[in-house]
CSV table of C-alpha atoms in Angstrom, one decimal:
chain,number,residue,atom,x,y,z
A,1,MET,CA,-28.7,-8.0,61.2
A,2,LYS,CA,-30.6,-6.5,59.1
A,3,LYS,CA,-27.5,-4.6,58.2
A,4,LEU,CA,-25.7,-7.3,58.1
A,5,LEU,CA,-28.0,-8.8,55.2
A,6,VAL,CA,-28.0,-5.5,53.5
A,7,SER,CA,-23.9,-5.1,53.2
A,8,GLY,CA,-24.0,-8.8,52.1
A,9,LEU,CA,-26.7,-9.1,49.2
A,10,ALA,CA,-24.3,-5.2,48.0
A,11,LEU,CA,-21.3,-7.7,48.4
A,12,MET,CA,-22.1,-10.1,46.2
A,13,GLY,CA,-23.7,-7.5,43.7
A,14,LEU,CA,-20.1,-5.8,43.3
A,15,GLY,CA,-18.5,-9.1,42.5
A,16,LEU,CA,-21.2,-10.4,40.1
A,17,VAL,CA,-20.3,-6.2,39.0
A,18,LEU,CA,-16.8,-7.1,39.5
A,19,ALA,CA,-17.6,-10.7,37.4
A,20,GLY,CA,-19.1,-9.5,34.6
A,21,CYS,CA,-16.2,-6.9,33.4
A,22,ALA,CA,-13.8,-9.4,34.2
A,23,SER,CA,-15.8,-11.5,32.0
A,24,LYS,CA,-16.5,-9.0,29.7
A,25,SER,CA,-12.6,-7.9,28.9
A,26,SER,CA,-11.5,-12.0,28.5
A,27,ALA,CA,-14.4,-12.6,26.0
A,28,ASP,CA,-12.6,-9.4,24.4
A,29,LYS,CA,-9.2,-10.4,24.6
A,30,SER,CA,-10.3,-13.5,22.2
A,31,SER,CA,-11.7,-11.5,19.7
A,32,LEU,CA,-10.2,-8.3,18.0
A,33,ASN,CA,-11.4,-5.9,15.1
A,34,VAL,CA,-9.5,-4.7,12.5
A,35,GLY,CA,-10.8,-1.8,10.1
A,36,ILE,CA,-9.5,-1.6,6.5
A,37,LEU,CA,-10.0,1.6,3.9
A,38,GLN,CA,-9.1,0.6,0.5
A,39,VAL,CA,-8.4,4.3,-2.5
A,40,VAL,CA,-9.8,1.9,-5.1
A,41,GLN,CA,-9.5,-1.4,-6.2
A,42,HIS,CA,-5.9,-3.0,-8.4
A,43,GLY,CA,-3.5,-5.7,-8.6
A,44,SER,CA,-1.1,-3.8,-6.2
A,45,LEU,CA,-3.7,-3.1,-3.4
A,46,ASP,CA,-5.5,-6.0,-3.4
A,47,GLU,CA,-2.0,-8.2,-3.1
A,48,ALA,CA,-1.5,-5.9,0.0
A,49,ARG,CA,-5.0,-6.2,2.0
A,50,GLN,CA,-4.4,-10.2,1.6
A,51,GLY,CA,-0.8,-9.9,2.3
A,52,PHE,CA,-1.6,-8.5,5.6
A,53,LYS,CA,-4.1,-10.9,6.7
A,54,ALA,CA,-2.0,-13.3,6.5
A,55,GLY,CA,0.7,-11.9,7.9
A,56,LEU,CA,-1.6,-11.0,11.5
A,57,LYS,CA,-3.2,-14.5,11.4
A,58,ALA,CA,1.4,-15.9,10.7
A,59,GLN,CA,1.7,-13.8,13.6
A,60,LEU,CA,-1.1,-15.2,15.9
A,61,LYS,CA,-0.5,-18.7,15.4
A,62,ALA,CA,3.2,-18.8,16.3
A,63,HIS,CA,2.3,-17.4,19.3
A,64,GLY,CA,-0.1,-19.8,19.6
A,65,LYS,CA,-3.0,-17.3,20.2
A,66,SER,CA,-6.6,-18.5,19.0
A,67,THR,CA,-8.1,-14.7,18.8
A,68,LYS,CA,-10.3,-14.1,16.4
A,69,VAL,CA,-10.4,-11.6,13.9
A,70,THR,CA,-13.3,-9.7,12.3
A,71,TYR,CA,-12.3,-7.7,9.4
A,72,HIS,CA,-14.3,-4.8,8.2
A,73,TYR,CA,-13.1,-3.9,4.5
A,74,LEU,CA,-14.8,-0.7,2.6
A,75,ASN,CA,-12.9,0.8,-0.7
A,76,ALA,CA,-13.7,3.9,-1.1
A,77,GLN,CA,-13.2,2.7,-5.5
A,78,GLY,CA,-11.4,6.6,-6.3
A,79,ASP,CA,-13.7,8.3,-4.5
A,80,GLN,CA,-12.6,11.1,-2.1
A,81,SER,CA,-16.2,11.3,-0.6
A,82,ASN,CA,-16.5,8.0,0.0
A,83,LEU,CA,-13.2,8.2,1.6
A,84,ASN,CA,-14.7,10.2,3.7
A,85,THR,CA,-17.3,8.9,4.5
A,86,MET,CA,-15.6,5.4,4.9
A,87,SER,CA,-12.9,6.7,7.0
A,88,GLN,CA,-15.7,7.9,10.1
A,89,GLN,CA,-17.8,4.6,10.2
A,90,LEU,CA,-14.4,2.3,10.6
A,91,VAL,CA,-13.7,5.3,13.6
A,92,GLN,CA,-17.6,5.0,15.1
A,93,GLN,CA,-17.1,1.6,15.2
A,94,LYS,CA,-14.3,1.5,17.6
A,95,ASN,CA,-12.3,-1.0,15.4
A,96,ASP,CA,-9.7,-2.0,17.8
A,97,LEU,CA,-7.3,-1.3,14.3
A,98,LEU,CA,-7.6,0.6,11.7
A,99,LEU,CA,-5.7,0.5,8.4
A,100,GLY,CA,-4.6,2.5,5.6
A,101,ILE,CA,-4.0,0.7,1.7
A,102,ALA,CA,-2.8,3.4,0.2
A,103,THR,CA,-2.2,7.2,1.1
A,104,PRO,CA,-5.3,8.6,0.2
A,105,ALA,CA,-7.1,6.1,2.6
A,106,ALA,CA,-4.5,6.7,5.0
A,107,GLN,CA,-5.0,10.4,5.1
A,108,ALA,CA,-8.6,10.3,5.3
A,109,LEU,CA,-8.5,7.6,8.4
A,110,ALA,CA,-5.3,10.3,9.9
A,111,LYS,CA,-8.7,12.6,9.2
A,112,LYS,CA,-11.0,11.5,11.9
A,113,THR,CA,-8.9,9.9,14.3
A,114,THR,CA,-5.2,11.0,16.2
A,115,THR,CA,-5.9,8.4,18.8
A,116,MET,CA,-7.3,4.7,17.5
A,117,PRO,CA,-4.5,3.2,16.6
A,118,THR,CA,-3.3,3.6,12.8
A,119,LEU,CA,-1.1,1.6,10.0
A,120,VAL,CA,-1.1,1.9,6.5
A,121,THR,CA,0.2,0.5,3.4
A,122,ALA,CA,1.3,1.1,0.2
A,123,VAL,CA,2.3,4.7,1.1
A,124,THR,CA,5.3,5.6,-0.8
A,125,ASP,CA,6.4,9.2,1.6
A,126,LEU,CA,4.7,9.1,5.1
A,127,LYS,CA,6.0,12.2,6.1
A,128,ALA,CA,5.8,14.0,3.2
A,129,ALA,CA,1.8,12.6,3.1
A,130,GLY,CA,1.3,14.1,6.9
A,131,LEU,CA,1.0,10.9,8.3
A,132,VAL,CA,3.8,11.0,10.6
A,133,LYS,CA,6.4,13.3,12.3
A,134,SER,CA,9.6,11.1,11.0
A,135,ASP,CA,9.6,7.8,9.8
A,136,SER,CA,12.2,6.4,12.4
A,137,LYS,CA,9.6,7.8,15.4
A,138,PRO,CA,6.0,8.4,14.0
A,139,GLN,CA,5.3,10.4,17.3
A,140,THR,CA,1.1,10.2,15.5
A,141,ASN,CA,-0.9,7.5,15.8
A,142,VAL,CA,0.1,6.5,12.7
A,143,SER,CA,2.8,3.7,10.9
A,144,GLY,CA,3.6,1.1,8.3
A,145,THR,CA,5.3,0.8,5.8
A,146,SER,CA,6.0,2.4,2.4
A,147,ASP,CA,6.3,0.8,-0.9
A,148,LEU,CA,9.0,3.8,-2.5
A,149,THR,CA,10.6,1.6,-5.2
A,150,PRO,CA,13.7,2.2,-6.4
A,151,VAL,CA,12.4,4.1,-9.5
A,152,GLY,CA,16.8,4.6,-10.7
A,153,LEU,CA,16.7,1.5,-10.7
A,154,GLN,CA,13.4,0.9,-12.5
A,155,LEU,CA,14.9,2.8,-14.8
A,156,LYS,CA,18.2,1.6,-15.6
A,157,LEU,CA,16.7,-1.4,-16.7
A,158,LEU,CA,14.4,0.1,-19.1
A,159,ALA,CA,17.0,2.0,-20.7
A,160,SER,CA,18.6,-1.6,-21.5
A,161,LEU,CA,15.5,-2.3,-23.0
A,162,THR,CA,14.9,0.1,-25.7
A,163,LYS,CA,16.8,1.1,-28.8
A,164,GLY,CA,17.1,4.4,-30.6
A,165,ASN,CA,17.6,8.0,-29.1
A,166,GLN,CA,14.4,8.9,-28.6
A,167,PRO,CA,13.8,9.6,-24.9
A,168,LEU,CA,12.1,7.6,-22.1
A,169,GLY,CA,8.2,8.2,-22.0
A,170,ILE,CA,7.3,8.8,-18.0
A,171,ILE,CA,2.9,8.7,-17.7
A,172,TYR,CA,1.9,9.8,-13.7
A,173,ASN,CA,-1.5,11.2,-12.3
A,174,SER,CA,0.2,14.7,-10.0
A,175,SER,CA,-2.4,14.6,-7.7
A,176,GLU,CA,-1.1,11.8,-6.4
A,177,GLU,CA,1.3,12.8,-3.6
A,178,ASN,CA,3.4,9.4,-3.9
A,179,SER,CA,3.5,9.5,-8.4
A,180,VAL,CA,4.2,13.6,-7.6
A,181,LEU,CA,8.0,12.1,-5.5
A,182,GLN,CA,8.7,9.4,-8.1
A,183,VAL,CA,9.0,10.9,-11.0
A,184,LYS,CA,10.8,13.8,-9.2
A,185,LEU,CA,13.0,11.1,-8.4
A,186,ALA,CA,12.5,9.8,-12.5
A,187,LYS,CA,13.8,13.1,-13.5
A,188,ALA,CA,17.1,13.7,-10.7
A,189,TYR,CA,18.0,9.6,-12.0
A,190,ALA,CA,18.0,11.1,-14.8
A,191,LYS,CA,19.8,14.0,-15.4
A,192,LYS,CA,22.5,12.1,-13.4
A,193,HIS,CA,22.3,8.9,-15.8
A,194,ASN,CA,21.7,12.2,-18.9
A,195,LEU,CA,18.4,10.1,-20.3
A,196,LYS,CA,16.1,12.0,-21.8
A,197,LEU,CA,12.4,12.1,-20.4
A,198,LYS,CA,9.2,13.0,-21.9
A,199,ILE,CA,6.7,13.1,-18.8
A,200,VAL,CA,3.1,13.2,-19.6
A,201,SER,CA,0.3,13.4,-16.9
A,202,ALA,CA,-2.9,11.6,-17.0
A,203,THR,CA,-6.1,12.5,-14.3
A,204,SER,CA,-9.0,10.4,-14.9
A,205,THR,CA,-8.8,6.8,-16.2
A,206,ASN,CA,-10.7,8.1,-19.4
A,207,ASP,CA,-7.5,10.7,-20.2
A,208,VAL,CA,-5.2,7.8,-20.2
A,209,ALA,CA,-5.4,6.6,-23.9
A,210,SER,CA,-5.1,9.9,-25.5
A,211,VAL,CA,-2.1,10.0,-23.4
A,212,LEU,CA,-0.6,7.5,-24.6
A,213,ALA,CA,-1.6,7.7,-27.9
A,214,GLY,CA,0.0,11.2,-27.9
A,215,LEU,CA,3.4,9.5,-26.8
A,216,THR,CA,3.5,7.1,-29.5
A,217,GLY,CA,6.1,6.9,-32.0
A,218,LYS,CA,8.0,10.2,-29.8
A,219,ILE,CA,9.2,8.0,-27.2
A,220,SER,CA,11.1,4.6,-26.8
A,221,GLY,CA,10.7,2.6,-24.0
A,222,LEU,CA,8.1,3.9,-21.3
A,223,TYR,CA,7.8,4.3,-17.2
A,224,LEU,CA,5.1,4.0,-14.6
A,225,PRO,CA,5.5,4.5,-11.3
A,226,THR,CA,3.5,3.5,-8.4
A,227,ASP,CA,-0.1,5.8,-9.3
A,228,ASN,CA,-3.4,4.1,-8.4
A,229,LEU,CA,-4.3,4.8,-11.3
A,230,MET,CA,-1.7,4.4,-13.9
A,231,ALA,CA,-2.1,0.2,-11.9
A,232,SER,CA,-6.7,1.2,-12.6
A,233,ALA,CA,-5.7,1.6,-16.3
A,234,MET,CA,-2.7,-1.2,-16.5
A,235,LYS,CA,-4.9,-3.3,-19.0
A,236,THR,CA,-5.5,-0.3,-21.5
A,237,ILE,CA,-1.9,1.0,-21.1
A,238,GLY,CA,-0.8,-2.3,-22.2
A,239,ALA,CA,-2.7,-3.1,-24.5
A,240,LYS,CA,-1.7,-0.8,-26.2
A,241,ALA,CA,2.3,-0.2,-25.4
A,242,LYS,CA,2.0,-4.1,-27.6
A,243,ALA,CA,0.7,-2.7,-29.9
A,244,ALA,CA,2.9,-0.3,-30.6
A,245,LYS,CA,6.3,-2.4,-29.5
A,246,LEU,CA,6.5,-0.1,-26.8
A,247,PRO,CA,8.7,-2.3,-23.5
A,248,VAL,CA,6.7,-0.4,-20.6
A,249,VAL,CA,8.5,-1.0,-16.7
A,250,THR,CA,6.5,-0.3,-13.7
A,251,GLY,CA,6.6,0.2,-10.4
A,252,SER,CA,5.3,-2.9,-8.7
A,253,ILE,CA,5.5,-6.2,-10.0
A,254,GLU,CA,1.1,-6.6,-10.9
A,255,MET,CA,1.0,-4.0,-13.1
A,256,ALA,CA,3.4,-5.9,-14.9
A,257,GLU,CA,1.8,-8.5,-14.9
A,258,ASP,CA,-1.1,-6.8,-15.8
A,259,GLY,CA,0.8,-5.7,-18.9
A,260,GLY,CA,3.9,-4.3,-18.2
A,261,THR,CA,7.4,-5.8,-19.8
A,262,ALA,CA,9.4,-5.8,-16.5
A,263,THR,CA,10.5,-5.0,-13.2
A,264,TYR,CA,12.8,-5.1,-10.7
A,265,GLY,CA,10.5,-4.2,-8.2
A,266,LEU,CA,8.9,-4.8,-4.6
A,267,ASN,CA,5.7,-7.4,-4.1
A,268,TYR,CA,3.0,-6.1,-2.3
A,269,TYR,CA,1.9,-9.2,-0.3
A,270,ASP,CA,5.3,-9.7,1.6
A,271,LEU,CA,4.4,-6.2,1.9
A,272,GLY,CA,1.0,-6.8,3.5
A,273,LYS,CA,2.8,-9.6,5.6
A,274,GLN,CA,5.3,-6.8,7.0
A,275,THR,CA,2.0,-4.8,8.0
A,276,GLY,CA,0.7,-7.6,9.3
A,277,LYS,CA,3.4,-8.1,11.6
A,278,MET,CA,3.4,-4.9,12.8
A,279,ALA,CA,-0.6,-5.8,13.0
A,280,TYR,CA,0.4,-8.0,15.4
A,281,ASN,CA,2.8,-6.0,18.0
A,282,VAL,CA,-0.1,-3.3,18.1
A,283,LEU,CA,-2.5,-5.6,19.4
A,284,GLU,CA,-1.2,-8.9,21.3
A,285,LYS,CA,2.4,-7.0,22.4
A,286,ASN,CA,0.4,-3.2,23.4
A,287,GLN,CA,3.3,-1.5,20.8
A,288,LYS,CA,1.6,2.1,19.9
A,289,PRO,CA,2.5,3.0,16.8
A,290,GLN,CA,3.6,6.4,18.0
A,291,ASN,CA,6.9,5.1,18.9
A,292,MET,CA,7.2,2.6,15.9
A,293,ALA,CA,9.2,3.1,12.9
A,294,VAL,CA,8.1,3.1,9.3
A,295,GLN,CA,9.6,-0.1,6.9
A,296,THR,CA,9.6,-0.2,4.0
A,297,ALA,CA,10.7,-3.9,1.5
A,298,LYS,CA,13.0,-6.5,3.0
A,299,LYS,CA,12.6,-8.2,-0.9
A,300,LEU,CA,13.1,-6.2,-4.2
A,301,HIS,CA,12.1,-9.3,-7.1
A,302,LEU,CA,12.9,-8.8,-11.3
A,303,TYR,CA,9.7,-10.4,-12.9
A,304,VAL,CA,9.1,-10.4,-16.9
A,305,ASN,CA,5.8,-10.3,-18.1
A,306,LYS,CA,7.3,-13.4,-21.5
A,307,ALA,CA,4.0,-13.1,-22.4
A,308,ASN,CA,4.9,-9.3,-22.9
A,309,THR,CA,8.3,-9.9,-23.0
A,310,LYS,CA,8.2,-12.6,-26.3
A,311,ALA,CA,4.6,-10.3,-28.9
A,312,ILE,CA,6.8,-6.6,-28.7
A,313,GLY,CA,10.1,-8.8,-29.9
A,314,LEU,CA,12.2,-8.9,-27.0
A,315,GLN,CA,14.5,-12.1,-25.5
A,316,THR,CA,13.5,-12.8,-22.0
A,317,SER,CA,17.0,-13.0,-21.9
A,318,GLN,CA,17.8,-9.6,-22.4
A,319,ILE,CA,16.1,-8.4,-19.0
A,320,LYS,CA,18.8,-8.8,-16.2
A,321,GLU,CA,18.6,-7.5,-13.2
A,322,PRO,CA,19.5,-3.9,-13.2
């Protein structure tokens, strides 16, 4: 009898343990943790982050999920040591998913974990950045959305807004891999279409103003790729270019809003929403990033900054899709 009682108590104890495990699993499923690392604060990346959250929320709602999502957001403010520390912190938190916004943030996360599901956005070339083995099948714990812009069409747009025979100017940060790629594409387009370019690099926000001053009077228009440094300095660039009556075509809509003249490009909020949809598939449908093809923007938009256009003496009607 005593033996049976002990066995019964043991079974009851096991039942309680199993019930506790089931309860914990259920609780875990009703809530999710997403760690977000952003390289620096500026309009395009902020929009991508907000779009991501909206996209994931919309997918959960559309599928009748009441899952609570807690976001752990860290911004490195452009500092490499911050990226290293913050990426480690997000990995140690054991988040259900990581999101890297812009190439340096994505690379920092990828260096800290090869197993935790990781999505990225606002990264121009995931393969060149060492994040995936191929865009069609990443074969790593990373996938996401590329912000590769139509560089050739943007240069074509700029050329349509300029006068005279002076070259088109380009300022970029040579330490940003995404910018190097875009400048390479710009050179190829210019060579094919007989456009003259004057290309200079800046490596800090303090350099940007002096570099632009050195170009003023020597170029007919300015092109800025989707470069985190240029985006951060956009208000300064916009003010100085406006004073010089220079048309400025930017890689992103948000940069054009901050002082450019126009662009034909992607909307970072929409790109973030695409990434949010991918996140839903990872978190709720158990899809693996290694099998999820890298996506690009589904739609491009012509944006015209009417205030800037007027200030530099252009007519809005002159600006058409390239």
